[in-house]
mmCIF file of C-alpha atoms and ligand atoms in Angstrom:
data_model
loop_
_atom_site.group_PDB
_atom_site.id
_atom_site.type_symbol
_atom_site.label_atom_id
_atom_site.label_comp_id
_atom_site.label_asym_id
_atom_site.label_seq_id
_atom_site.Cartn_x
_atom_site.Cartn_y
_atom_site.Cartn_z
ATOM 1 C CA UNK A 1 -120.433 16.842 -46.562
ATOM 2 C CA UNK A 2 -117.264 14.745 -46.698
ATOM 3 C CA UNK A 3 -117.341 11.674 -44.512
ATOM 4 C CA UNK A 4 -114.407 11.393 -42.119
ATOM 5 C CA UNK A 5 -112.940 7.902 -42.363
ATOM 6 C CA UNK A 6 -111.675 6.785 -39.014
ATOM 7 C CA UNK A 7 -109.404 4.086 -37.672
ATOM 8 C CA UNK A 8 -110.112 3.186 -34.048
ATOM 9 C CA UNK A 9 -107.133 1.669 -32.260
ATOM 10 C CA UNK A 10 -108.553 -0.225 -29.301
ATOM 11 C CA UNK A 11 -112.209 -0.334 -30.423
ATOM 12 C CA UNK A 12 -113.134 -2.949 -27.799
ATOM 13 C CA UNK A 13 -112.061 -0.764 -24.855
ATOM 14 C CA UNK A 14 -114.152 1.824 -23.062
ATOM 15 C CA UNK A 15 -113.167 4.804 -25.272
ATOM 16 C CA UNK A 16 -113.333 2.643 -28.412
ATOM 17 C CA UNK A 17 -116.882 1.499 -27.693
ATOM 18 C CA UNK A 18 -118.005 5.054 -26.964
ATOM 19 C CA UNK A 19 -116.369 6.214 -30.199
ATOM 20 C CA UNK A 20 -118.490 3.668 -32.051
ATOM 21 C CA UNK A 21 -121.543 5.143 -30.287
ATOM 22 C CA UNK A 22 -120.616 8.527 -31.730
ATOM 23 C CA UNK A 23 -120.230 6.970 -35.192
ATOM 24 C CA UNK A 24 -123.706 5.427 -34.861
ATOM 25 C CA UNK A 25 -125.172 8.864 -34.133
ATOM 26 C CA UNK A 26 -123.251 10.636 -36.942
ATOM 27 C CA UNK A 27 -123.627 8.331 -39.958
ATOM 28 C CA UNK A 28 -123.276 11.190 -42.488
ATOM 29 C CA UNK A 29 -120.136 12.604 -40.951
ATOM 30 C CA UNK A 30 -118.202 9.553 -39.771
ATOM 31 C CA UNK A 31 -117.465 6.129 -41.139
ATOM 32 C CA UNK A 32 -115.371 3.359 -39.650
ATOM 33 C CA UNK A 33 -112.570 2.429 -42.027
ATOM 34 C CA UNK A 34 -110.738 0.093 -39.652
ATOM 35 C CA UNK A 35 -110.855 -1.122 -36.064
ATOM 36 C CA UNK A 36 -108.376 -2.979 -33.896
ATOM 37 C CA UNK A 37 -108.489 -4.858 -30.603
ATOM 38 C CA UNK A 38 -105.981 -6.621 -28.404
ATOM 39 C CA UNK A 39 -107.596 -9.906 -27.406
ATOM 40 C CA UNK A 40 -111.390 -9.396 -27.019
ATOM 41 C CA UNK A 41 -112.116 -11.184 -30.287
ATOM 42 C CA UNK A 42 -115.815 -11.840 -29.636
ATOM 43 C CA UNK A 43 -116.627 -8.167 -29.170
ATOM 44 C CA UNK A 44 -114.359 -7.255 -32.072
ATOM 45 C CA UNK A 45 -116.261 -9.738 -34.280
ATOM 46 C CA UNK A 46 -119.595 -8.162 -33.239
ATOM 47 C CA UNK A 47 -118.243 -4.735 -34.156
ATOM 48 C CA UNK A 48 -116.960 -6.004 -37.527
ATOM 49 C CA UNK A 49 -120.355 -7.566 -38.239
ATOM 50 C CA UNK A 50 -122.140 -4.326 -37.420
ATOM 51 C CA UNK A 51 -119.839 -1.737 -39.040
ATOM 52 C CA UNK A 52 -118.295 -3.775 -41.878
ATOM 53 C CA UNK A 53 -115.016 -1.795 -41.918
ATOM 54 C CA UNK A 54 -112.515 -2.317 -44.742
ATOM 55 C CA UNK A 55 -109.970 -3.645 -42.243
ATOM 56 C CA UNK A 56 -109.830 -5.074 -38.752
ATOM 57 C CA UNK A 57 -106.810 -6.239 -36.798
ATOM 58 C CA UNK A 58 -106.263 -8.162 -33.594
ATOM 59 C CA UNK A 59 -102.890 -7.597 -31.955
ATOM 60 C CA UNK A 60 -102.867 -10.920 -30.095
ATOM 61 C CA UNK A 61 -102.394 -13.207 -33.129
ATOM 62 C CA UNK A 62 -103.416 -16.318 -31.196
ATOM 63 C CA UNK A 63 -107.074 -15.181 -31.547
ATOM 64 C CA UNK A 64 -106.876 -14.637 -35.310
ATOM 65 C CA UNK A 65 -108.739 -17.818 -36.265
ATOM 66 C CA UNK A 66 -111.401 -17.396 -33.575
ATOM 67 C CA UNK A 67 -112.004 -13.888 -34.840
ATOM 68 C CA UNK A 68 -112.098 -14.853 -38.494
ATOM 69 C CA UNK A 69 -114.612 -17.620 -37.963
ATOM 70 C CA UNK A 70 -116.874 -15.315 -35.898
ATOM 71 C CA UNK A 71 -117.128 -12.744 -38.706
ATOM 72 C CA UNK A 72 -120.212 -13.336 -40.812
ATOM 73 C CA UNK A 73 -119.190 -11.575 -44.055
ATOM 74 C CA UNK A 74 -116.206 -11.038 -46.330
ATOM 75 C CA UNK A 75 -116.259 -7.246 -46.625
ATOM 76 C CA UNK A 76 -113.568 -6.881 -43.979
ATOM 77 C CA UNK A 77 -109.952 -7.884 -44.431
ATOM 78 C CA UNK A 78 -108.759 -9.319 -41.137
ATOM 79 C CA UNK A 79 -105.169 -8.883 -39.998
ATOM 80 C CA UNK A 80 -103.197 -9.848 -36.902
ATOM 81 C CA UNK A 81 -100.209 -8.598 -34.910
ATOM 82 C CA UNK A 82 -98.786 -5.239 -33.835
ATOM 83 C CA UNK A 83 -97.200 -4.706 -37.259
ATOM 84 C CA UNK A 84 -100.656 -4.701 -38.856
ATOM 85 C CA UNK A 85 -101.812 -2.052 -36.380
ATOM 86 C CA UNK A 86 -98.826 0.120 -37.199
ATOM 87 C CA UNK A 87 -99.436 -0.391 -40.920
ATOM 88 C CA UNK A 88 -103.095 0.661 -40.637
ATOM 89 C CA UNK A 89 -102.103 3.814 -38.718
ATOM 90 C CA UNK A 90 -100.505 5.177 -41.892
ATOM 91 C CA UNK A 91 -103.057 3.774 -44.379
ATOM 92 C CA UNK A 92 -103.766 6.265 -47.213
ATOM 93 C CA UNK A 93 -107.566 5.918 -46.890
ATOM 94 C CA UNK A 94 -107.637 6.862 -43.186
ATOM 95 C CA UNK A 95 -108.381 10.526 -42.300
ATOM 96 C CA UNK A 96 -108.403 10.281 -38.517
ATOM 97 C CA UNK A 97 -106.829 7.859 -36.082
ATOM 98 C CA UNK A 98 -108.601 7.524 -32.732
ATOM 99 C CA UNK A 99 -105.846 6.194 -30.511
ATOM 100 C CA UNK A 100 -107.326 4.593 -27.410
ATOM 101 C CA UNK A 101 -104.590 2.039 -26.846
ATOM 102 C CA UNK A 102 -103.388 1.626 -23.276
ATOM 103 C CA UNK A 103 -99.828 2.490 -22.294
ATOM 104 C CA UNK A 104 -96.606 2.824 -24.283
ATOM 105 C CA UNK A 105 -97.950 0.483 -26.992
ATOM 106 C CA UNK A 106 -99.854 3.507 -28.295
ATOM 107 C CA UNK A 107 -96.764 5.579 -28.962
ATOM 108 C CA UNK A 108 -95.566 4.213 -32.304
ATOM 109 C CA UNK A 109 -99.004 4.254 -33.944
ATOM 110 C CA UNK A 110 -99.295 7.948 -32.934
ATOM 111 C CA UNK A 111 -95.926 8.764 -34.508
ATOM 112 C CA UNK A 112 -96.794 6.835 -37.641
ATOM 113 C CA UNK A 113 -100.207 8.453 -38.040
ATOM 114 C CA UNK A 114 -98.773 11.955 -37.563
ATOM 115 C CA UNK A 115 -95.922 11.349 -39.985
ATOM 116 C CA UNK A 116 -98.485 10.239 -42.595
ATOM 117 C CA UNK A 117 -100.411 13.511 -42.039
ATOM 118 C CA UNK A 118 -103.387 11.976 -40.286
ATOM 119 C CA UNK A 119 -105.386 13.761 -37.650
ATOM 120 C CA UNK A 120 -104.930 11.954 -34.330
ATOM 121 C CA UNK A 121 -107.663 12.007 -31.680
ATOM 122 C CA UNK A 122 -105.621 10.966 -28.698
ATOM 123 C CA UNK A 123 -106.906 9.085 -25.673
ATOM 124 C CA UNK A 124 -103.539 7.402 -25.163
ATOM 125 C CA UNK A 125 -101.924 9.960 -22.828
ATOM 126 C CA UNK A 126 -98.842 7.749 -22.380
ATOM 127 C CA UNK A 127 -97.809 8.648 -25.967
ATOM 128 C CA UNK A 128 -97.259 12.225 -24.855
ATOM 129 C CA UNK A 129 -95.860 11.393 -21.437
ATOM 130 C CA UNK A 130 -93.161 9.103 -22.817
ATOM 131 C CA UNK A 131 -92.372 10.663 -26.159
ATOM 132 C CA UNK A 132 -93.557 14.273 -25.932
ATOM 133 C CA UNK A 133 -90.081 15.468 -26.844
ATOM 134 C CA UNK A 134 -90.126 13.390 -30.046
ATOM 135 C CA UNK A 135 -93.669 14.484 -30.916
ATOM 136 C CA UNK A 136 -92.814 18.194 -30.536
ATOM 137 C CA UNK A 137 -92.366 18.801 -34.283
ATOM 138 C CA UNK A 138 -96.010 17.811 -34.769
ATOM 139 C CA UNK A 139 -97.389 20.049 -32.031
ATOM 140 C CA UNK A 140 -96.144 23.632 -32.502
ATOM 141 C CA UNK A 141 -99.127 25.224 -30.805
ATOM 142 C CA UNK A 142 -101.523 24.209 -33.564
ATOM 143 C CA UNK A 143 -104.098 21.911 -32.112
ATOM 144 C CA UNK A 144 -105.718 20.483 -35.215
ATOM 145 C CA UNK A 145 -103.279 17.624 -35.786
ATOM 146 C CA UNK A 146 -103.168 16.076 -32.332
ATOM 147 C CA UNK A 147 -106.464 16.567 -30.518
ATOM 148 C CA UNK A 148 -106.881 15.355 -26.970
ATOM 149 C CA UNK A 149 -109.764 13.105 -25.944
ATOM 150 C CA UNK A 150 -108.797 13.273 -22.281
ATOM 151 C CA UNK A 151 -111.656 15.278 -20.707
ATOM 152 C CA UNK A 152 -109.385 17.787 -18.929
ATOM 153 C CA UNK A 153 -107.351 18.541 -22.046
ATOM 154 C CA UNK A 154 -110.468 18.733 -24.165
ATOM 155 C CA UNK A 155 -111.759 21.289 -21.639
ATOM 156 C CA UNK A 156 -108.556 23.330 -21.942
ATOM 157 C CA UNK A 157 -108.697 23.182 -25.741
ATOM 158 C CA UNK A 158 -112.312 24.427 -25.601
ATOM 159 C CA UNK A 159 -111.243 27.306 -23.300
ATOM 160 C CA UNK A 160 -108.345 28.200 -25.599
ATOM 161 C CA UNK A 161 -110.319 28.318 -28.813
ATOM 162 C CA UNK A 162 -110.234 31.918 -30.019
ATOM 163 C CA UNK A 163 -107.394 32.869 -27.653
ATOM 164 C CA UNK A 164 -103.746 33.618 -28.404
ATOM 165 C CA UNK A 165 -101.114 31.274 -26.895
ATOM 166 C CA UNK A 166 -99.145 34.228 -25.486
ATOM 167 C CA UNK A 167 -102.141 35.311 -23.382
ATOM 168 C CA UNK A 168 -102.244 32.101 -21.320
ATOM 169 C CA UNK A 169 -100.912 32.429 -17.761
ATOM 170 C CA UNK A 170 -101.805 29.109 -16.185
ATOM 171 C CA UNK A 171 -103.656 25.853 -16.785
ATOM 172 C CA UNK A 172 -105.649 24.429 -13.873
ATOM 173 C CA UNK A 173 -106.486 20.764 -14.279
ATOM 174 C CA UNK A 174 -109.306 19.450 -12.119
ATOM 175 C CA UNK A 175 -109.165 16.039 -10.449
ATOM 176 C CA UNK A 176 -112.016 14.062 -8.926
ATOM 177 C CA UNK A 177 -109.649 12.861 -6.211
ATOM 178 C CA UNK A 178 -110.519 9.238 -6.997
ATOM 179 C CA UNK A 179 -112.114 6.673 -4.679
ATOM 180 C CA UNK A 180 -109.628 7.278 -1.822
ATOM 181 C CA UNK A 181 -109.916 11.057 -1.583
ATOM 182 C CA UNK A 182 -111.079 10.902 2.045
ATOM 183 C CA UNK A 183 -109.130 7.803 3.133
ATOM 184 C CA UNK A 184 -106.433 8.092 5.780
ATOM 185 C CA UNK A 185 -102.886 6.934 5.164
ATOM 186 C CA UNK A 186 -103.524 3.955 7.371
ATOM 187 C CA UNK A 187 -106.651 2.968 5.451
ATOM 188 C CA UNK A 188 -104.663 3.191 2.210
ATOM 189 C CA UNK A 189 -102.446 0.363 3.413
ATOM 190 C CA UNK A 190 -105.282 -2.132 3.100
ATOM 191 C CA UNK A 191 -106.797 -1.048 -0.226
ATOM 192 C CA UNK A 192 -108.131 -3.932 -2.350
ATOM 193 C CA UNK A 193 -108.314 -4.154 -6.143
ATOM 194 C CA UNK A 194 -112.096 -3.884 -5.874
ATOM 195 C CA UNK A 195 -111.805 -0.642 -3.850
ATOM 196 C CA UNK A 196 -109.437 0.838 -6.420
ATOM 197 C CA UNK A 197 -111.678 -0.037 -9.366
ATOM 198 C CA UNK A 198 -114.659 1.686 -7.786
ATOM 199 C CA UNK A 199 -114.352 5.201 -9.257
ATOM 200 C CA UNK A 200 -116.951 7.689 -7.953
ATOM 201 C CA UNK A 201 -117.683 9.595 -11.210
ATOM 202 C CA UNK A 202 -116.160 8.015 -14.294
ATOM 203 C CA UNK A 203 -116.566 4.571 -15.803
ATOM 204 C CA UNK A 204 -113.214 3.759 -17.417
ATOM 205 C CA UNK A 205 -110.740 0.971 -18.186
ATOM 206 C CA UNK A 206 -108.939 -0.700 -15.280
ATOM 207 C CA UNK A 207 -105.458 0.803 -15.860
ATOM 208 C CA UNK A 208 -106.668 4.405 -15.830
ATOM 209 C CA UNK A 209 -109.018 3.705 -12.918
ATOM 210 C CA UNK A 210 -106.094 2.535 -10.774
ATOM 211 C CA UNK A 211 -104.070 5.536 -11.980
ATOM 212 C CA UNK A 212 -106.928 7.742 -10.751
ATOM 213 C CA UNK A 213 -106.885 5.988 -7.392
ATOM 214 C CA UNK A 214 -103.141 6.684 -6.934
ATOM 215 C CA UNK A 215 -103.487 10.146 -8.586
ATOM 216 C CA UNK A 216 -100.717 9.132 -10.981
ATOM 217 C CA UNK A 217 -103.336 9.882 -13.629
ATOM 218 C CA UNK A 218 -103.314 13.578 -12.654
ATOM 219 C CA UNK A 219 -99.517 13.644 -12.760
ATOM 220 C CA UNK A 220 -99.562 12.069 -16.234
ATOM 221 C CA UNK A 221 -102.164 14.648 -17.287
ATOM 222 C CA UNK A 222 -99.921 17.528 -16.171
ATOM 223 C CA UNK A 223 -97.185 16.151 -18.429
ATOM 224 C CA UNK A 224 -99.708 15.637 -21.221
ATOM 225 C CA UNK A 225 -100.847 19.286 -20.899
ATOM 226 C CA UNK A 226 -97.241 20.492 -20.865
ATOM 227 C CA UNK A 227 -96.598 18.955 -24.284
ATOM 228 C CA UNK A 228 -99.986 19.670 -25.828
ATOM 229 C CA UNK A 229 -100.215 23.329 -24.889
ATOM 230 C CA UNK A 230 -96.506 24.172 -24.659
ATOM 231 C CA UNK A 231 -96.564 25.663 -21.139
ATOM 232 C CA UNK A 232 -93.775 25.143 -18.580
ATOM 233 C CA UNK A 233 -94.750 22.630 -15.902
ATOM 234 C CA UNK A 234 -94.648 25.354 -13.196
ATOM 235 C CA UNK A 235 -97.595 27.028 -14.917
ATOM 236 C CA UNK A 236 -99.757 23.905 -14.797
ATOM 237 C CA UNK A 237 -101.430 22.826 -11.556
ATOM 238 C CA UNK A 238 -104.128 20.454 -10.402
ATOM 239 C CA UNK A 239 -106.991 21.043 -7.995
ATOM 240 C CA UNK A 240 -109.306 18.420 -6.559
ATOM 241 C CA UNK A 241 -112.949 19.013 -7.508
ATOM 242 C CA UNK A 242 -114.917 15.952 -6.372
ATOM 243 C CA UNK A 243 -118.068 16.660 -8.438
ATOM 244 C CA UNK A 244 -116.217 16.370 -11.797
ATOM 245 C CA UNK A 245 -118.424 19.060 -13.386
ATOM 246 C CA UNK A 246 -115.694 21.616 -14.094
ATOM 247 C CA UNK A 247 -113.366 19.686 -16.380
ATOM 248 C CA UNK A 248 -110.483 22.193 -16.279
ATOM 249 C CA UNK A 249 -109.728 25.913 -16.332
ATOM 250 C CA UNK A 250 -107.418 28.424 -17.978
ATOM 251 C CA UNK A 251 -106.123 31.615 -16.330
ATOM 252 C CA UNK A 252 -105.158 34.454 -18.673
ATOM 253 C CA UNK A 253 -102.671 37.263 -18.010
ATOM 254 C CA UNK A 254 -105.435 39.807 -17.376
ATOM 255 C CA UNK A 255 -106.704 37.688 -14.468
ATOM 256 C CA UNK A 256 -109.732 36.329 -16.326
ATOM 257 C CA UNK A 257 -110.390 32.654 -15.976
ATOM 258 C CA UNK A 258 -112.334 30.348 -18.316
ATOM 259 C CA UNK A 259 -113.696 26.937 -17.418
ATOM 260 C CA UNK A 260 -115.491 24.213 -19.336
ATOM 261 C CA UNK A 261 -118.357 22.462 -17.554
ATOM 262 C CA UNK A 262 -120.504 19.437 -18.209
ATOM 263 C CA UNK A 263 -121.776 16.244 -16.650
ATOM 264 C CA UNK A 264 -119.133 13.504 -16.699
ATOM 265 C CA UNK A 265 -119.667 11.799 -20.085
ATOM 266 C CA UNK A 266 -116.663 10.849 -22.216
ATOM 267 C CA UNK A 267 -118.734 10.978 -25.397
ATOM 268 C CA UNK A 268 -118.471 14.781 -25.408
ATOM 269 C CA UNK A 269 -114.647 14.985 -25.515
ATOM 270 C CA UNK A 270 -114.563 12.067 -27.975
ATOM 271 C CA UNK A 271 -117.000 13.799 -30.312
ATOM 272 C CA UNK A 272 -115.281 17.187 -29.896
ATOM 273 C CA UNK A 273 -111.972 15.630 -30.967
ATOM 274 C CA UNK A 274 -113.720 14.420 -34.136
ATOM 275 C CA UNK A 275 -115.769 17.575 -34.793
ATOM 276 C CA UNK A 276 -113.109 20.172 -33.826
ATOM 277 C CA UNK A 277 -113.287 23.094 -34.482
ATOM 278 C CA UNK A 278 -117.021 22.535 -35.105
ATOM 279 C CA UNK A 279 -119.595 21.373 -32.584
ATOM 280 C CA UNK A 280 -122.131 18.708 -33.452
ATOM 281 C CA UNK A 281 -125.385 17.884 -31.734
ATOM 282 C CA UNK A 282 -125.015 15.215 -29.052
ATOM 283 C CA UNK A 283 -127.940 13.764 -27.168
ATOM 284 C CA UNK A 284 -126.774 13.752 -23.597
ATOM 285 C CA UNK A 285 -127.950 15.025 -20.228
ATOM 286 C CA UNK A 286 -127.011 18.596 -19.372
ATOM 287 C CA UNK A 287 -126.607 20.294 -16.004
ATOM 288 C CA UNK A 288 -129.907 21.146 -14.340
ATOM 289 C CA UNK A 289 -129.367 24.544 -12.649
ATOM 290 C CA UNK A 290 -132.767 24.453 -10.941
ATOM 291 C CA UNK A 291 -131.433 22.050 -8.328
ATOM 292 C CA UNK A 292 -128.995 23.141 -5.630
ATOM 293 C CA UNK A 293 -125.455 22.273 -6.509
ATOM 294 C CA UNK A 294 -122.219 22.572 -4.611
ATOM 295 C CA UNK A 295 -118.810 22.839 -6.171
ATOM 296 C CA UNK A 296 -115.983 21.951 -3.826
ATOM 297 C CA UNK A 297 -112.268 22.379 -4.277
ATOM 298 C CA UNK A 298 -109.274 21.188 -2.298
ATOM 299 C CA UNK A 299 -105.532 20.925 -2.950
ATOM 300 C CA UNK A 300 -103.964 17.615 -4.024
ATOM 301 C CA UNK A 301 -102.619 15.820 -0.932
ATOM 302 C CA UNK A 302 -99.194 14.733 -2.116
ATOM 303 C CA UNK A 303 -98.420 13.038 1.220
ATOM 304 C CA UNK A 304 -101.152 10.471 0.709
ATOM 305 C CA UNK A 305 -100.774 10.426 -3.081
ATOM 306 C CA UNK A 306 -97.002 10.569 -3.755
ATOM 307 C CA UNK A 307 -97.410 9.451 -7.407
ATOM 308 C CA UNK A 308 -98.529 12.980 -8.298
ATOM 309 C CA UNK A 309 -95.227 14.511 -7.173
ATOM 310 C CA UNK A 310 -93.226 11.728 -8.804
ATOM 311 C CA UNK A 311 -94.753 12.697 -12.136
ATOM 312 C CA UNK A 312 -94.053 16.403 -11.627
ATOM 313 C CA UNK A 313 -90.433 15.643 -10.692
ATOM 314 C CA UNK A 314 -90.058 13.367 -13.711
ATOM 315 C CA UNK A 315 -91.062 16.062 -16.180
ATOM 316 C CA UNK A 316 -88.808 18.584 -14.389
ATOM 317 C CA UNK A 317 -85.888 16.144 -14.714
ATOM 318 C CA UNK A 318 -86.826 15.628 -18.365
ATOM 319 C CA UNK A 319 -84.958 13.276 -20.696
ATOM 320 C CA UNK A 320 -85.890 9.678 -19.985
ATOM 321 C CA UNK A 321 -87.462 10.250 -16.566
ATOM 322 C CA UNK A 322 -91.073 10.428 -17.857
ATOM 323 C CA UNK A 323 -90.498 7.183 -19.805
ATOM 324 C CA UNK A 324 -89.184 5.454 -16.666
ATOM 325 C CA UNK A 325 -92.108 6.844 -14.667
ATOM 326 C CA UNK A 326 -94.619 5.532 -17.179
ATOM 327 C CA UNK A 327 -93.091 2.086 -17.727
ATOM 328 C CA UNK A 328 -92.601 1.352 -14.036
ATOM 329 C CA UNK A 329 -96.107 2.582 -13.294
ATOM 330 C CA UNK A 330 -97.624 0.354 -16.012
ATOM 331 C CA UNK A 331 -95.934 -2.695 -14.500
ATOM 332 C CA UNK A 332 -96.708 -1.734 -10.891
ATOM 333 C CA UNK A 333 -100.399 -1.243 -11.763
ATOM 334 C CA UNK A 334 -100.472 -4.582 -13.584
ATOM 335 C CA UNK A 335 -98.935 -6.289 -10.544
ATOM 336 C CA UNK A 336 -101.408 -4.598 -8.210
ATOM 337 C CA UNK A 337 -104.320 -5.759 -10.400
ATOM 338 C CA UNK A 338 -102.939 -9.328 -10.197
ATOM 339 C CA UNK A 339 -102.777 -8.878 -6.409
ATOM 340 C CA UNK A 340 -99.001 -9.415 -6.383
ATOM 341 C CA UNK A 341 -98.292 -6.144 -4.579
ATOM 342 C CA UNK A 342 -100.310 -3.884 -2.257
ATOM 343 C CA UNK A 343 -101.593 -0.494 -3.427
ATOM 344 C CA UNK A 344 -98.999 1.518 -1.477
ATOM 345 C CA UNK A 345 -96.155 -0.356 -3.235
ATOM 346 C CA UNK A 346 -97.103 1.217 -6.586
ATOM 347 C CA UNK A 347 -95.543 4.608 -5.750
ATOM 348 C CA UNK A 348 -92.543 2.967 -4.064
ATOM 349 C CA UNK A 349 -91.747 0.897 -7.156
ATOM 350 C CA UNK A 350 -92.024 3.949 -9.416
ATOM 351 C CA UNK A 351 -89.823 6.041 -7.071
ATOM 352 C CA UNK A 352 -87.243 3.268 -6.954
ATOM 353 C CA UNK A 353 -87.066 2.929 -10.727
ATOM 354 C CA UNK A 354 -86.794 6.702 -11.154
ATOM 355 C CA UNK A 355 -83.818 6.906 -8.810
ATOM 356 C CA UNK A 356 -82.037 3.876 -10.264
ATOM 357 C CA UNK A 357 -82.518 4.272 -14.009
ATOM 358 C CA UNK A 358 -80.976 7.539 -15.176
ATOM 359 C CA UNK A 359 -79.607 7.269 -18.710
ATOM 360 C CA UNK A 360 -78.122 10.464 -20.102
ATOM 361 C CA UNK A 361 -77.644 9.720 -23.823
ATOM 362 C CA UNK A 362 -79.687 11.726 -26.310
ATOM 363 C CA UNK A 363 -83.303 10.794 -26.883
ATOM 364 C CA UNK A 364 -84.218 8.635 -29.902
ATOM 365 C CA UNK A 365 -87.082 6.233 -30.542
ATOM 366 C CA UNK A 366 -84.778 3.207 -30.170
ATOM 367 C CA UNK A 367 -83.185 4.400 -26.939
ATOM 368 C CA UNK A 368 -86.648 5.244 -25.603
ATOM 369 C CA UNK A 369 -87.765 1.663 -26.281
ATOM 370 C CA UNK A 370 -84.644 0.310 -24.568
ATOM 371 C CA UNK A 371 -85.209 2.447 -21.458
ATOM 372 C CA UNK A 372 -88.892 1.497 -21.414
ATOM 373 C CA UNK A 373 -87.863 -2.163 -21.480
ATOM 374 C CA UNK A 374 -85.259 -1.738 -18.746
ATOM 375 C CA UNK A 375 -87.728 0.055 -16.457
ATOM 376 C CA UNK A 376 -90.304 -2.700 -16.993
ATOM 377 C CA UNK A 377 -87.802 -5.412 -16.011
ATOM 378 C CA UNK A 378 -86.764 -3.444 -12.952
ATOM 379 C CA UNK A 379 -90.369 -2.789 -11.859
ATOM 380 C CA UNK A 380 -91.146 -6.466 -12.316
ATOM 381 C CA UNK A 381 -88.183 -7.544 -10.186
ATOM 382 C CA UNK A 382 -88.688 -5.145 -7.283
HETATM 383 MG MG1 MG B 401 -108.585 12.716 -17.696
#
């Protein structure tokens, strides 16, 4: 059996740590070639000491010396800065890049890894939201280059295995509804950071948890599905399913529908992205059908959660709109987490940026970066 050598971008985050769990349980199949973190140098040092990868990089260079002195051996070459992370993404020894960076910063490493013929296990949905158009040449309806880690998209991929693309009628993405599913509009006006970080089913990083609370996350996931599976946005919908057991569904032209089910545990989609198209044993709890269970469904309430519609409109508009949506949302979420703005301002800031920044020139990586920057400045100033 050939060992898959992996690079984990963002190994100190929630997905990164769970990826290392998978590596621990699959020592014959997976080995860690390199890991990177942003600023959590203590945890990164612990991981380097345990896994002894060939390389490690910290993007915040100011922690380079702290990190180096906390590493107990010399087997690992330690690098610093975003350039190093980009460099590692195309390293000849790497088979698979697990991209669990947060936000637009994950885009360039994805492009680099794909252009160097790596397999990319993608948790960084912003890569597809912002630059889906530019990543199109790498997609082409074959799913073994860019494999989603996002649980909904992993579910869709599992439903599509063995099916022909032309037989798909609709993708139905499930949503937990987040912590404010039952809150009134008035209650939403006084949401605190603590309320927003209290997700009912999933334990995730803070950016995505806030995105779940505004339902921007579901909007971003619609865009992600559009690029991954090549379906028009009008054939992709979301439905709220508070139990988070059905992870998504696919409707075929003959009226048959497939769903993928499981208890909420991100290790399954992470491992599936690494094992695809195989399945490996994973010790995890499974659904106990001997107890009574209820599955509920309700439509997304776009009045209370306007971010969802903003995302759908952005992908309909196309061009730079998804990039503006993403950048302004990243900044608005950051400002909410710093308690600079209330929760309900997040959607207003994004809507404002979308209506004010409308470049029409053709899409390139450089112009995408410029628009991303402009939207960030605008969202910061509003
Ligand atoms: Mg998801």
